[in-house]
mmCIF file of C-alpha atoms in Angstrom:
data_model
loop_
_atom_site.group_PDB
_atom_site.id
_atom_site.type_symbol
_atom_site.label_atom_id
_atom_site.label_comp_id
_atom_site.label_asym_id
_atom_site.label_seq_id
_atom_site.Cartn_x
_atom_site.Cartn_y
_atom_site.Cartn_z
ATOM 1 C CA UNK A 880 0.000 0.000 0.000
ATOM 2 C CA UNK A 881 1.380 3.436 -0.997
ATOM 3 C CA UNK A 882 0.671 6.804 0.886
ATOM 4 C CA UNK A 883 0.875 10.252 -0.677
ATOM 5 C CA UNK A 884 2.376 13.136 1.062
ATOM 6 C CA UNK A 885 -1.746 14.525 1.701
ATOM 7 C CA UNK A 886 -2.629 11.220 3.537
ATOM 8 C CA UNK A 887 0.415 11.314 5.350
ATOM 9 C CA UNK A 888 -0.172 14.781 6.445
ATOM 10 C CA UNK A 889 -4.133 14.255 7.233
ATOM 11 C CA UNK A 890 -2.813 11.409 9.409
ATOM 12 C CA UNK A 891 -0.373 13.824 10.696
ATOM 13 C CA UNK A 892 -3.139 16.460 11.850
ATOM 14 C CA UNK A 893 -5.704 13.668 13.250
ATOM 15 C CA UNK A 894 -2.874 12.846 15.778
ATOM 16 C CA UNK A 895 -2.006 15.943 16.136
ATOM 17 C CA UNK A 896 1.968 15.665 15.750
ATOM 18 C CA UNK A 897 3.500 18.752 13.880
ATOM 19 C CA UNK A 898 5.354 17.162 11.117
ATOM 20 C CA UNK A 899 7.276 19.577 8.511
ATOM 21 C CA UNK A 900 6.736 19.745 5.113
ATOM 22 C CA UNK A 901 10.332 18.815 3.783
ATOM 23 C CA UNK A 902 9.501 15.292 5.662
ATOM 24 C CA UNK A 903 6.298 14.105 4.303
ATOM 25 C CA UNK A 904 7.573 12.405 1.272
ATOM 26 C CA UNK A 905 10.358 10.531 3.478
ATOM 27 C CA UNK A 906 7.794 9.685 6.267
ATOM 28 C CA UNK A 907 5.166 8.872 3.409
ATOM 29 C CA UNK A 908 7.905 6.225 2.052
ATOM 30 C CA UNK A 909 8.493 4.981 5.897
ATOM 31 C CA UNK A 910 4.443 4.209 6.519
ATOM 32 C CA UNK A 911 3.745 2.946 2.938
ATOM 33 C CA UNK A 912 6.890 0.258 3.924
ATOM 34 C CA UNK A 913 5.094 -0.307 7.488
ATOM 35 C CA UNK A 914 1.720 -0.772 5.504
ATOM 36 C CA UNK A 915 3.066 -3.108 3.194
ATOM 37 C CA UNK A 916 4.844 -5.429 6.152
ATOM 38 C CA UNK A 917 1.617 -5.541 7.926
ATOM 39 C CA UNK A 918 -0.058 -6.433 4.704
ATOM 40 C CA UNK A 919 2.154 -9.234 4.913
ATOM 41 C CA UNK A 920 1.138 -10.694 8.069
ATOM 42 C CA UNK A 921 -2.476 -11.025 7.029
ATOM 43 C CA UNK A 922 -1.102 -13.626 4.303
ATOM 44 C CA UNK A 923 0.122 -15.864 6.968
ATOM 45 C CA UNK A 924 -2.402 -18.965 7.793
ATOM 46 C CA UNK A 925 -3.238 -18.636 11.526
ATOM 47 C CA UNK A 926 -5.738 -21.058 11.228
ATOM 48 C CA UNK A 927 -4.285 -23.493 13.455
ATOM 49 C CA UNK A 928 -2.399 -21.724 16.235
ATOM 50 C CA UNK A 929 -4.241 -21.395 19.642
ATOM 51 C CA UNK A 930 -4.685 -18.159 21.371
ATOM 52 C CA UNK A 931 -1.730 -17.195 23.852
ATOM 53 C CA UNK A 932 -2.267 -14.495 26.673
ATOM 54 C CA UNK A 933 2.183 -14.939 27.026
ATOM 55 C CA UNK A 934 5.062 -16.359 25.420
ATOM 56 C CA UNK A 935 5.750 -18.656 28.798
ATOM 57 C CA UNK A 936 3.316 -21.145 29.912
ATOM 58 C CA UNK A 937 1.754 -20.056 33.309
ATOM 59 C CA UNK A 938 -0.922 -21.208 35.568
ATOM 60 C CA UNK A 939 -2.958 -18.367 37.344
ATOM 61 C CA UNK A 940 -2.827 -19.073 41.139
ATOM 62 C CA UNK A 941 -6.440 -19.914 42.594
ATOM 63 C CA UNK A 942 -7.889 -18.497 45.781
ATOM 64 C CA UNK A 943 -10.762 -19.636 47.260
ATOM 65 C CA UNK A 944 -13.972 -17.266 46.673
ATOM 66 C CA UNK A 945 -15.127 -16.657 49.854
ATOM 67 C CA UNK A 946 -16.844 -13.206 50.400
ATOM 68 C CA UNK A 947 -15.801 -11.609 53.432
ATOM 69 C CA UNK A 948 -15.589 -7.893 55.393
ATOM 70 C CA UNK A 949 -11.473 -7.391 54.454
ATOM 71 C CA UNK A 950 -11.057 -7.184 57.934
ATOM 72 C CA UNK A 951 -8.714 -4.437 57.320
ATOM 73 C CA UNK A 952 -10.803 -1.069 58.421
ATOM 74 C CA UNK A 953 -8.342 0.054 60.699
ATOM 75 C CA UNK A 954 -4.778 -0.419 58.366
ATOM 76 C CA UNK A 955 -6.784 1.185 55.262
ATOM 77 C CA UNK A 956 -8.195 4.215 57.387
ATOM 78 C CA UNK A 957 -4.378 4.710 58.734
ATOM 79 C CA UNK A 958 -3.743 5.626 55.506
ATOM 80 C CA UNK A 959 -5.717 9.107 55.741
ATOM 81 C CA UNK A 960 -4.819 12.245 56.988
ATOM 82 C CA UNK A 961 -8.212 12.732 59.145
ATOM 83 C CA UNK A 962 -10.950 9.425 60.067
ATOM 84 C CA UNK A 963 -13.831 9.836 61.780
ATOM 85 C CA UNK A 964 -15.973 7.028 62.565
ATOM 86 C CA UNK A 965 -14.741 4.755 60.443
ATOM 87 C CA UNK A 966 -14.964 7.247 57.546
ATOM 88 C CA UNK A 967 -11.911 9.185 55.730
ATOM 89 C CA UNK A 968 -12.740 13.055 56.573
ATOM 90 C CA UNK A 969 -12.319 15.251 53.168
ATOM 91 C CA UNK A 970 -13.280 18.794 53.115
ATOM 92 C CA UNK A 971 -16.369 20.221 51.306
ATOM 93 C CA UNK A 972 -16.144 20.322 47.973
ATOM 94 C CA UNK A 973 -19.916 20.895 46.823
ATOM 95 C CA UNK A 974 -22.158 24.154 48.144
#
């Protein structure tokens, strides 16, 4: 796939990068060479290769799911500045 230098420079302005004139045709020749790569990957036959999350095999550790309170009121709320009754204290914000 081949770009012009007015595609290159609409694609320029719709991500808002600043890109001189003097490099359009240079950058125009860079994407068009990107373009064609990726044009190249479609071709490959993926048909047969699973899904992968990661290049290395790894099992997700299980917890049990048990629902409970945290138990942790008094460590998170030491975290504040100001608690008052179990609550974090913030100032007023609306009128």
């Amino acid at each position: 796939m081949s770009l012009d230098k007015a595609t290159v420079a609409k694609i320029a302005h719709l991500a808002r990068i600043k890109v001189p004139e003097e490099e359009l045709d240079h950058l125009a020749g860079e994407l068009s060479q990107i373009l064609t790569f990726v044009e190249q990957l479609n071709e490959v036959d993926t048909g047969n290769v699973p899904p992968m999350t990661s290049v290395a095999a790894q099992k997700l550790r299980r917890r049990k799911d048990e629902v409970t309170d945290g138990g942790y009121r008094d460590a998170v709320l030491s975290n504040g500045p100001e608690t008052a009754e179990g609550f974090y204290v913030v100032p007023k914000v609306v009128e």
